[in-house]
Amino acid sequence: MSAPNRPIPAFDRQGELSQSERIDVAMRSFVRDFGWTAALHVESCVRCGLCAEACHFYRATGDAKYTPALKLEPIRRAYFREVGPFAPIVRALDLVPRPTTGDLERWQELVYDSCNMCGRCTLVCPMGIDIAELVRDMRHGMFVAGLVPERLALMDRAARQWGSTATPGEDLPDILAEVSERYGVAIPCDLDRADMLVTAAPAELTEHTKALAGAAKILDRAGVRWTMHREGFDASNVGFNNGDVELQERLTRALIDTAVKIGAKTVLLPECGHAYGAARWEAGKWYAGEVPVRVIHMTEFLDESLAAGKIRVRRIGESATFHDPCQIVRRGGLEAAARRVLAALGFELRELQDHGVTGFCCGGGGGVVSNVRSAPLRARVFEMKKAQVEATGAKHFVTSCGQCRITLEQGAKATQWTKSPESLLELVADNLVD
Amino acid sequence: MTLLEFARGPALAFAIAVFLLGSAWRLWTIFRLPRLADRSPAREGAASPAAGALHAIVRAMWPRRSFARWTHFLTLNGYVFHVGLAVVFFGYAPHIAFVRRLTGLSWPAFPDPVMYVAAGVTIVSLLFALLWRLTDPVRKTLSTADDTISWTVTFLPLLTGMAATSEPSAAILARDHAIYTTALSIHLLSAELLLVWFPFGKLMHAVLFAFSRGASGIRLSHRGVNV
């Protein structure tokens, strides 16, 4: 495979590793991540390029360098040189070149700025290759090599120090008190015992506090004995996005161990896609037997509470379209749950042209929304989503992921688009009836 | 030893040995790796791993509606040359006779005109695939030497087979010896080249596709994703 055809000026470095050390640690990480599923997926690629047609970054730009299969090139080379069936011959004859630091620097843009790990490419691949998962493995190697976009590295350092990218844990009670006062709803914090540990996304502690207040309102109405807790409150898991496995484990354990400590049976995740990916599907890596608590997404909680009659909502009776967050729907299996909640709200659902498991990503997932240098690319992806939303003619534009909301809000602001994405959670909270 | 005796004897034995041992080795080196088990609890009501794998294997036979507009040509062309190759290899009477001599197995052949059309369509389809790979920016960016080699070793047996076919199947099979020995030898050697390359390049996807699709099917069905 050839390198991206244009020089890419944008890459950052962290740490003091030499060039060769960066390569060595990245290669070791790539190799360590190969189980037989990853190996099958690297081995099976026939380079048909169909994955490009599924990728919003390729579709928005037409630039071949955004082809998902190409994003895997360094890890492909690591596989065939170090793990593959003929690795000694490949190395001896240099049939597959060893990645250089220059390669990894160039690929930084492809795996961090222009991949949301949304997995749409997996669905179009005739070999069923899970490219999103391999990009995640690539990020592990890029992180240990100190080749992460600086903005993400900064968030990583904050989360290592505070357990959150938003605020240190000791400030949580004050933030929750402010939100309580502003919205007139109690938000319990640091209770010794509770049935449910409720967590937040960083935005819910800053600009999306209404969502947190809405969650509190719904939880109280559903009669849940719940609390937030300063020892485990931020579910967004920047370690998962950055490829920092050690941090990912720490942040995941903070949630689950805190829940166990207070006797909670359930960890409720906020409207955040990657929080769901990290805690629901990856927590098992660190709990040898079984994850000791149930981990659910806010959409599941709303769906279950409505189905059980624990909460009831007023029927809005207007048209709505729904943006499917990739980690919650395509990678998380909650396609039907969100639609049941929308139906309970009495919406006439007008589906986007691409919806459900084949819906386009917002363009901000996987940390891309926080990566300032990818803003121009995100703007082009936003235009695709905007066109699909407008084509529905729906009055409401709803989603169930705070990161998607932020991305879409940024896109709307940049294009003076009057439509603003609404939170499914907030719609339920605003329309609760006795 | 004549060229034909070489092609039918040691060259064939070597090619089959490389094909079988190489393929087995490649599979073993994949499955000797650890199985990084998914320890998360499955979605309530999720399909079993076997059902998830099987569904994904079948579902990937044709692109979803969302992708259809962008992928139909490549998908259709892929089907044409895959089915064409299978028809040409398994349906042509002299090929069946060749397999019967080796294994004792045989089955009914397609009529010669069907074979000529199948071979012609397959050749055109493979040429389309090559053209697409050489001209389309995405395919050009992704391509490696493996793509060129795999295309060549797939195309050559078709080309040499057409060159070796100068009379009806019935006439060829009625004789107890070949008369166009050089053309036949080259055809056999080109097919053997394909067998030798098979374990080393992307032709192996003929075996790997089911495992690869199935692995994703297991992962996503565990999560309750409607793949």
GROMACS .gro file of N, CA, C and O in nm, chain A residues 146-229:
model
  336
  146GLY      N    1   0.395   0.778   2.212
  146GLY     CA    2   0.389   0.923   2.232
  146GLY      C    3   0.355   0.996   2.103
  146GLY      O    4   0.411   1.102   2.073
  147LEU      N    5   0.262   0.941   2.027
  147LEU     CA    6   0.226   1.002   1.899
  147LEU      C    7   0.074   1.025   1.892
  147LEU      O    8   0.004   0.975   1.804
  148VAL      N    9   0.028   1.103   1.987
  148VAL     CA   10  -0.115   1.132   2.000
  148VAL      C   11  -0.135   1.282   1.978
  148VAL      O   12  -0.049   1.361   2.016
  149PRO      N   13  -0.245   1.322   1.916
  149PRO     CA   14  -0.269   1.467   1.904
  149PRO      C   15  -0.260   1.533   2.042
  149PRO      O   16  -0.313   1.479   2.141
  150GLU      N   17  -0.195   1.646   2.048
  150GLU     CA   18  -0.163   1.706   2.177
  150GLU      C   19  -0.288   1.736   2.260
  150GLU      O   20  -0.288   1.723   2.382
  151ARG      N   21  -0.395   1.777   2.193
  151ARG     CA   22  -0.517   1.806   2.268
  151ARG      C   23  -0.567   1.681   2.342
  151ARG      O   24  -0.611   1.689   2.456
  152LEU      N   25  -0.558   1.566   2.276
  152LEU     CA   26  -0.603   1.443   2.341
  152LEU      C   27  -0.506   1.403   2.452
  152LEU      O   28  -0.546   1.352   2.557
  153ALA      N   29  -0.377   1.428   2.427
  153ALA     CA   30  -0.276   1.398   2.530
  153ALA      C   31  -0.300   1.484   2.654
  153ALA      O   32  -0.283   1.437   2.767
  154LEU      N   33  -0.339   1.608   2.631
  154LEU     CA   34  -0.368   1.698   2.743
  154LEU      C   35  -0.486   1.645   2.825
  154LEU      O   36  -0.483   1.643   2.949
  155MET      N   37  -0.589   1.601   2.755
  155MET     CA   38  -0.706   1.544   2.825
  155MET      C   39  -0.666   1.418   2.901
  155MET      O   40  -0.715   1.391   3.011
  156ASP      N   41  -0.575   1.343   2.841
  156ASP     CA   42  -0.527   1.221   2.906
  156ASP      C   43  -0.460   1.254   3.039
  156ASP      O   44  -0.485   1.191   3.142
  157ARG      N   45  -0.375   1.358   3.035
  157ARG     CA   46  -0.303   1.397   3.157
  157ARG      C   47  -0.402   1.445   3.263
  157ARG      O   48  -0.388   1.413   3.382
  158ALA      N   49  -0.503   1.519   3.220
  158ALA     CA   50  -0.604   1.567   3.316
  158ALA      C   51  -0.677   1.449   3.380
  158ALA      O   52  -0.697   1.444   3.502
  159ALA      N   53  -0.714   1.352   3.296
  159ALA     CA   54  -0.790   1.238   3.347
  159ALA      C   55  -0.704   1.151   3.439
  159ALA      O   56  -0.753   1.094   3.537
  160ARG      N   57  -0.575   1.144   3.409
  160ARG     CA   58  -0.485   1.066   3.497
  160ARG      C   59  -0.476   1.132   3.634
  160ARG      O   60  -0.466   1.066   3.736
  161GLN      N   61  -0.480   1.265   3.634
  161GLN     CA   62  -0.467   1.337   3.761
  161GLN      C   63  -0.600   1.345   3.836
  161GLN      O   64  -0.604   1.330   3.958
  162TRP      N   65  -0.708   1.369   3.763
  162TRP     CA   66  -0.836   1.398   3.827
  162TRP      C   67  -0.937   1.283   3.823
  162TRP      O   68  -1.039   1.290   3.891
  163GLY      N   69  -0.912   1.186   3.737
  163GLY     CA   70  -1.014   1.083   3.715
  163GLY      C   71  -1.125   1.131   3.624
  163GLY      O   72  -1.227   1.065   3.606
  164SER      N   73  -1.105   1.247   3.563
  164SER     CA   74  -1.205   1.307   3.474
  164SER      C   75  -1.135   1.413   3.390
  164SER      O   76  -1.036   1.473   3.435
  165THR      N   77  -1.188   1.436   3.272
  165THR     CA   78  -1.133   1.546   3.192
  165THR      C   79  -1.201   1.678   3.228
  165THR      O   80  -1.160   1.783   3.182
  166ALA      N   81  -1.307   1.671   3.308
  166ALA     CA   82  -1.385   1.792   3.336
  166ALA      C   83  -1.346   1.859   3.466
  166ALA      O   84  -1.333   1.982   3.473
  167THR      N   85  -1.326   1.780   3.570
  167THR     CA   86  -1.308   1.839   3.703
  167THR      C   87  -1.247   1.737   3.797
  167THR      O   88  -1.270   1.617   3.782
  168PRO      N   89  -1.172   1.784   3.896
  168PRO     CA   90  -1.126   1.689   3.998
  168PRO      C   91  -1.245   1.638   4.078
  168PRO      O   92  -1.344   1.711   4.096
  169GLY      N   93  -1.234   1.516   4.128
  169GLY     CA   94  -1.345   1.456   4.203
  169GLY      C   95  -1.388   1.540   4.321
  169GLY      O   96  -1.507   1.549   4.352
  170GLU      N   97  -1.292   1.607   4.386
  170GLU     CA   98  -1.329   1.682   4.508
  170GLU      C   99  -1.420   1.802   4.477
  170GLU      O  100  -1.486   1.855   4.566
  171ASP      N  101  -1.420   1.845   4.349
  171ASP     CA  102  -1.508   1.957   4.313
  171ASP      C  103  -1.649   1.911   4.275
  171ASP      O  104  -1.738   1.995   4.254
  172LEU      N  105  -1.667   1.781   4.261
  172LEU     CA  106  -1.797   1.731   4.214
  172LEU      C  107  -1.914   1.775   4.304
  172LEU      O  108  -2.015   1.823   4.250
  173PRO      N  109  -1.902   1.763   4.437
  173PRO     CA  110  -2.019   1.804   4.519
  173PRO      C  111  -2.060   1.949   4.493
  173PRO      O  112  -2.180   1.979   4.487
  174ASP      N  113  -1.963   2.037   4.475
  174ASP     CA  114  -1.997   2.178   4.451
  174ASP      C  115  -2.068   2.194   4.316
  174ASP      O  116  -2.165   2.269   4.304
  175ILE      N  117  -2.018   2.125   4.214
  175ILE     CA  118  -2.081   2.135   4.081
  175ILE      C  119  -2.224   2.083   4.088
  175ILE      O  120  -2.317   2.146   4.037
  176LEU      N  121  -2.241   1.969   4.153
  176LEU     CA  122  -2.376   1.911   4.161
  176LEU      C  123  -2.469   2.001   4.242
  176LEU      O  124  -2.587   2.015   4.209
  177ALA      N  125  -2.415   2.066   4.344
  177ALA     CA  126  -2.497   2.158   4.423
  177ALA      C  127  -2.545   2.275   4.337
  177ALA      O  128  -2.661   2.317   4.346
  178GLU      N  129  -2.456   2.324   4.251
  178GLU     CA  130  -2.494   2.434   4.161
  178GLU      C  131  -2.603   2.390   4.063
  178GLU      O  132  -2.698   2.464   4.037
  179VAL      N  133  -2.584   2.270   4.008
  179VAL     CA  134  -2.685   2.218   3.913
  179VAL      C  135  -2.818   2.199   3.985
  179VAL      O  136  -2.925   2.234   3.933
  180SER      N  137  -2.813   2.146   4.106
  180SER     CA  138  -2.934   2.125   4.186
  180SER      C  139  -3.008   2.256   4.205
  180SER      O  140  -3.130   2.265   4.186
  181GLU      N  141  -2.932   2.356   4.242
  181GLU     CA  142  -2.993   2.486   4.271
  181GLU      C  143  -3.054   2.548   4.144
  181GLU      O  144  -3.165   2.599   4.145
  182ARG      N  145  -2.979   2.536   4.036
  182ARG     CA  146  -3.023   2.598   3.911
  182ARG      C  147  -3.152   2.536   3.859
  182ARG      O  148  -3.241   2.605   3.810
  183TYR      N  149  -3.163   2.403   3.870
  183TYR     CA  150  -3.279   2.335   3.811
  183TYR      C  151  -3.382   2.291   3.915
  183TYR      O  152  -3.485   2.232   3.880
  184GLY      N  153  -3.351   2.313   4.041
  184GLY     CA  154  -3.446   2.279   4.146
  184GLY      C  155  -3.469   2.130   4.159
  184GLY      O  156  -3.583   2.085   4.178
  185VAL      N  157  -3.363   2.053   4.147
  185VAL     CA  158  -3.376   1.908   4.162
  185VAL      C  159  -3.258   1.857   4.245
  185VAL      O  160  -3.146   1.905   4.228
  186ALA      N  161  -3.287   1.764   4.334
  186ALA     CA  162  -3.179   1.714   4.421
  186ALA      C  163  -3.090   1.616   4.345
  186ALA      O  164  -3.139   1.532   4.269
  187ILE      N  165  -2.959   1.630   4.363
  187ILE     CA  166  -2.865   1.534   4.303
  187ILE      C  167  -2.779   1.478   4.415
  187ILE      O  168  -2.685   1.543   4.461
  188PRO      N  169  -2.812   1.360   4.463
  188PRO     CA  170  -2.735   1.303   4.574
  188PRO      C  171  -2.591   1.275   4.535
  188PRO      O  172  -2.565   1.232   4.422
  189CYS      N  173  -2.502   1.299   4.628
  189CYS     CA  174  -2.359   1.277   4.599
  189CYS      C  175  -2.293   1.209   4.717
  189CYS      O  176  -2.319   1.246   4.833
  190ASP      N  177  -2.210   1.111   4.687
  190ASP     CA  178  -2.128   1.043   4.787
  190ASP      C  179  -2.210   0.971   4.895
  190ASP      O  180  -2.164   0.959   5.010
  191LEU      N  181  -2.331   0.925   4.861
  191LEU     CA  182  -2.405   0.846   4.960
  191LEU      C  183  -2.329   0.717   4.989
  191LEU      O  184  -2.264   0.660   4.901
  192ASP      N  185  -2.340   0.670   5.113
  192ASP     CA  186  -2.269   0.547   5.151
  192ASP      C  187  -2.331   0.424   5.084
  192ASP      O  188  -2.261   0.328   5.054
  193ARG      N  189  -2.463   0.426   5.066
  193ARG     CA  190  -2.532   0.312   5.007
  193ARG      C  191  -2.630   0.362   4.902
  193ARG      O  192  -2.696   0.465   4.921
  194ALA      N  193  -2.639   0.291   4.792
  194ALA     CA  194  -2.737   0.324   4.688
  194ALA      C  195  -2.755   0.201   4.599
  194ALA      O  196  -2.668   0.112   4.597
  195ASP      N  197  -2.865   0.196   4.529
  195ASP     CA  198  -2.887   0.083   4.437
  195ASP      C  199  -2.824   0.109   4.301
  195ASP      O  200  -2.794   0.016   4.228
  196MET      N  201  -2.809   0.238   4.270
  196MET     CA  202  -2.758   0.270   4.136
  196MET      C  203  -2.653   0.382   4.147
  196MET      O  204  -2.678   0.483   4.212
  197LEU      N  205  -2.538   0.357   4.082
  197LEU     CA  206  -2.437   0.464   4.072
  197LEU      C  207  -2.459   0.534   3.938
  197LEU      O  208  -2.453   0.471   3.833
  198VAL      N  209  -2.486   0.663   3.946
  198VAL     CA  210  -2.513   0.739   3.824
  198VAL      C  211  -2.388   0.816   3.785
  198VAL      O  212  -2.323   0.877   3.870
  199THR      N  213  -2.355   0.810   3.658
  199THR     CA  214  -2.232   0.874   3.610
  199THR      C  215  -2.266   0.981   3.507
  199THR      O  216  -2.380   0.991   3.463
  200ALA      N  217  -2.166   1.058   3.472
  200ALA     CA  218  -2.190   1.171   3.381
  200ALA      C  219  -2.085   1.174   3.271
  200ALA      O  220  -1.977   1.114   3.285
  201ALA      N  221  -2.117   1.245   3.166
  201ALA     CA  222  -2.016   1.281   3.066
  201ALA      C  223  -1.964   1.420   3.104
  201ALA      O  224  -2.035   1.496   3.169
  202PRO      N  225  -1.841   1.451   3.066
  202PRO     CA  226  -1.785   1.581   3.107
  202PRO      C  227  -1.877   1.698   3.071
  202PRO      O  228  -1.892   1.791   3.150
  203ALA      N  229  -1.941   1.693   2.956
  203ALA     CA  230  -2.026   1.805   2.914
  203ALA      C  231  -2.143   1.825   3.008
  203ALA      O  232  -2.195   1.936   3.022
  204GLU      N  233  -2.186   1.717   3.074
  204GLU     CA  234  -2.300   1.731   3.166
  204GLU      C  235  -2.261   1.804   3.294
  204GLU      O  236  -2.347   1.840   3.374
  205LEU      N  237  -2.131   1.820   3.314
  205LEU     CA  238  -2.083   1.896   3.429
  205LEU      C  239  -2.048   2.038   3.389
  205LEU      O  240  -2.005   2.118   3.471
  206THR      N  241  -2.064   2.067   3.258
  206THR     CA  242  -2.031   2.202   3.209
  206THR      C  243  -2.149   2.259   3.129
  206THR      O  244  -2.243   2.311   3.188
  207GLU      N  245  -2.149   2.241   2.996
  207GLU     CA  246  -2.256   2.307   2.919
  207GLU      C  247  -2.386   2.229   2.908
  207GLU      O  248  -2.488   2.286   2.871
  208HIS      N  249  -2.386   2.101   2.934
  208HIS     CA  250  -2.508   2.021   2.923
  208HIS      C  251  -2.564   1.982   3.061
  208HIS      O  252  -2.610   1.870   3.080
  209THR      N  253  -2.559   2.075   3.155
  209THR     CA  254  -2.604   2.040   3.290
  209THR      C  255  -2.754   2.008   3.295
  209THR      O  256  -2.800   1.939   3.385
  210LYS      N  257  -2.827   2.058   3.195
  210LYS     CA  258  -2.972   2.029   3.192
  210LYS      C  259  -2.995   1.877   3.180
  210LYS      O  260  -3.092   1.824   3.234
  211ALA      N  261  -2.905   1.811   3.108
  211ALA     CA  262  -2.919   1.665   3.093
  211ALA      C  263  -2.902   1.596   3.229
  211ALA      O  264  -2.975   1.500   3.261
  212LEU      N  265  -2.808   1.644   3.307
  212LEU     CA  266  -2.785   1.585   3.439
  212LEU      C  267  -2.907   1.608   3.528
  212LEU      O  268  -2.953   1.517   3.599
  213ALA      N  269  -2.958   1.730   3.523
  213ALA     CA  270  -3.078   1.760   3.602
  213ALA      C  271  -3.196   1.676   3.554
  213ALA      O  272  -3.277   1.627   3.635
  214GLY      N  273  -3.204   1.658   3.424
  214GLY     CA  274  -3.311   1.576   3.367
  214GLY      C  275  -3.301   1.431   3.415
  214GLY      O  276  -3.402   1.368   3.450
  215ALA      N  277  -3.178   1.381   3.419
  215ALA     CA  278  -3.157   1.244   3.467
  215ALA      C  279  -3.203   1.232   3.612
  215ALA      O  280  -3.271   1.134   3.650
  216ALA      N  281  -3.170   1.333   3.692
  216ALA     CA  282  -3.208   1.331   3.834
  216ALA      C  283  -3.361   1.327   3.848
  216ALA      O  284  -3.417   1.251   3.928
  217LYS      N  285  -3.427   1.407   3.766
  217LYS     CA  286  -3.572   1.414   3.770
  217LYS      C  287  -3.635   1.277   3.737
  217LYS      O  288  -3.725   1.229   3.806
  218ILE      N  289  -3.581   1.214   3.634
  218ILE     CA  290  -3.635   1.085   3.590
  218ILE      C  291  -3.607   0.976   3.693
  218ILE      O  292  -3.693   0.895   3.726
  219LEU      N  293  -3.485   0.977   3.747
  219LEU     CA  294  -3.448   0.876   3.846
  219LEU      C  295  -3.538   0.886   3.969
  219LEU      O  296  -3.581   0.784   4.024
  220ASP      N  297  -3.563   1.008   4.012
  220ASP     CA  298  -3.650   1.026   4.129
  220ASP      C  299  -3.791   0.978   4.098
  220ASP      O  300  -3.854   0.910   4.179
  221ARG      N  301  -3.840   1.014   3.979
  221ARG     CA  302  -3.975   0.972   3.941
  221ARG      C  303  -3.984   0.819   3.933
  221ARG      O  304  -4.086   0.761   3.968
  222ALA      N  305  -3.876   0.756   3.889
  222ALA     CA  306  -3.876   0.609   3.876
  222ALA      C  307  -3.857   0.541   4.011
  222ALA      O  308  -3.862   0.418   4.021
  223GLY      N  309  -3.832   0.620   4.114
  223GLY     CA  310  -3.818   0.565   4.249
  223GLY      C  311  -3.686   0.493   4.273
  223GLY      O  312  -3.679   0.399   4.353
  224VAL      N  313  -3.582   0.536   4.203
  224VAL     CA  314  -3.451   0.469   4.217
  224VAL      C  315  -3.376   0.530   4.335
  224VAL      O  316  -3.379   0.651   4.357
  225ARG      N  317  -3.311   0.444   4.412
  225ARG     CA  318  -3.223   0.492   4.520
  225ARG      C  319  -3.084   0.506   4.459
  225ARG      O  320  -3.016   0.407   4.434
  226TRP      N  321  -3.044   0.628   4.430
  226TRP     CA  322  -2.924   0.649   4.350
  226TRP      C  323  -2.833   0.754   4.410
  226TRP      O  324  -2.873   0.832   4.496
  227THR      N  325  -2.711   0.756   4.358
  227THR     CA  326  -2.617   0.861   4.397
  227THR      C  327  -2.513   0.879   4.287
  227THR      O  328  -2.491   0.790   4.205
  228MET      N  329  -2.454   0.996   4.289
  228MET     CA  330  -2.328   1.014   4.216
  228MET      C  331  -2.218   1.008   4.320
  228MET      O  332  -2.244   1.020   4.440
  229HIS      N  333  -2.095   0.989   4.273
  229HIS     CA  334  -1.989   0.970   4.371
  229HIS      C  335  -1.858   1.027   4.318
  229HIS      O  336  -1.822   1.003   4.202
   0.00000   0.00000   0.00000
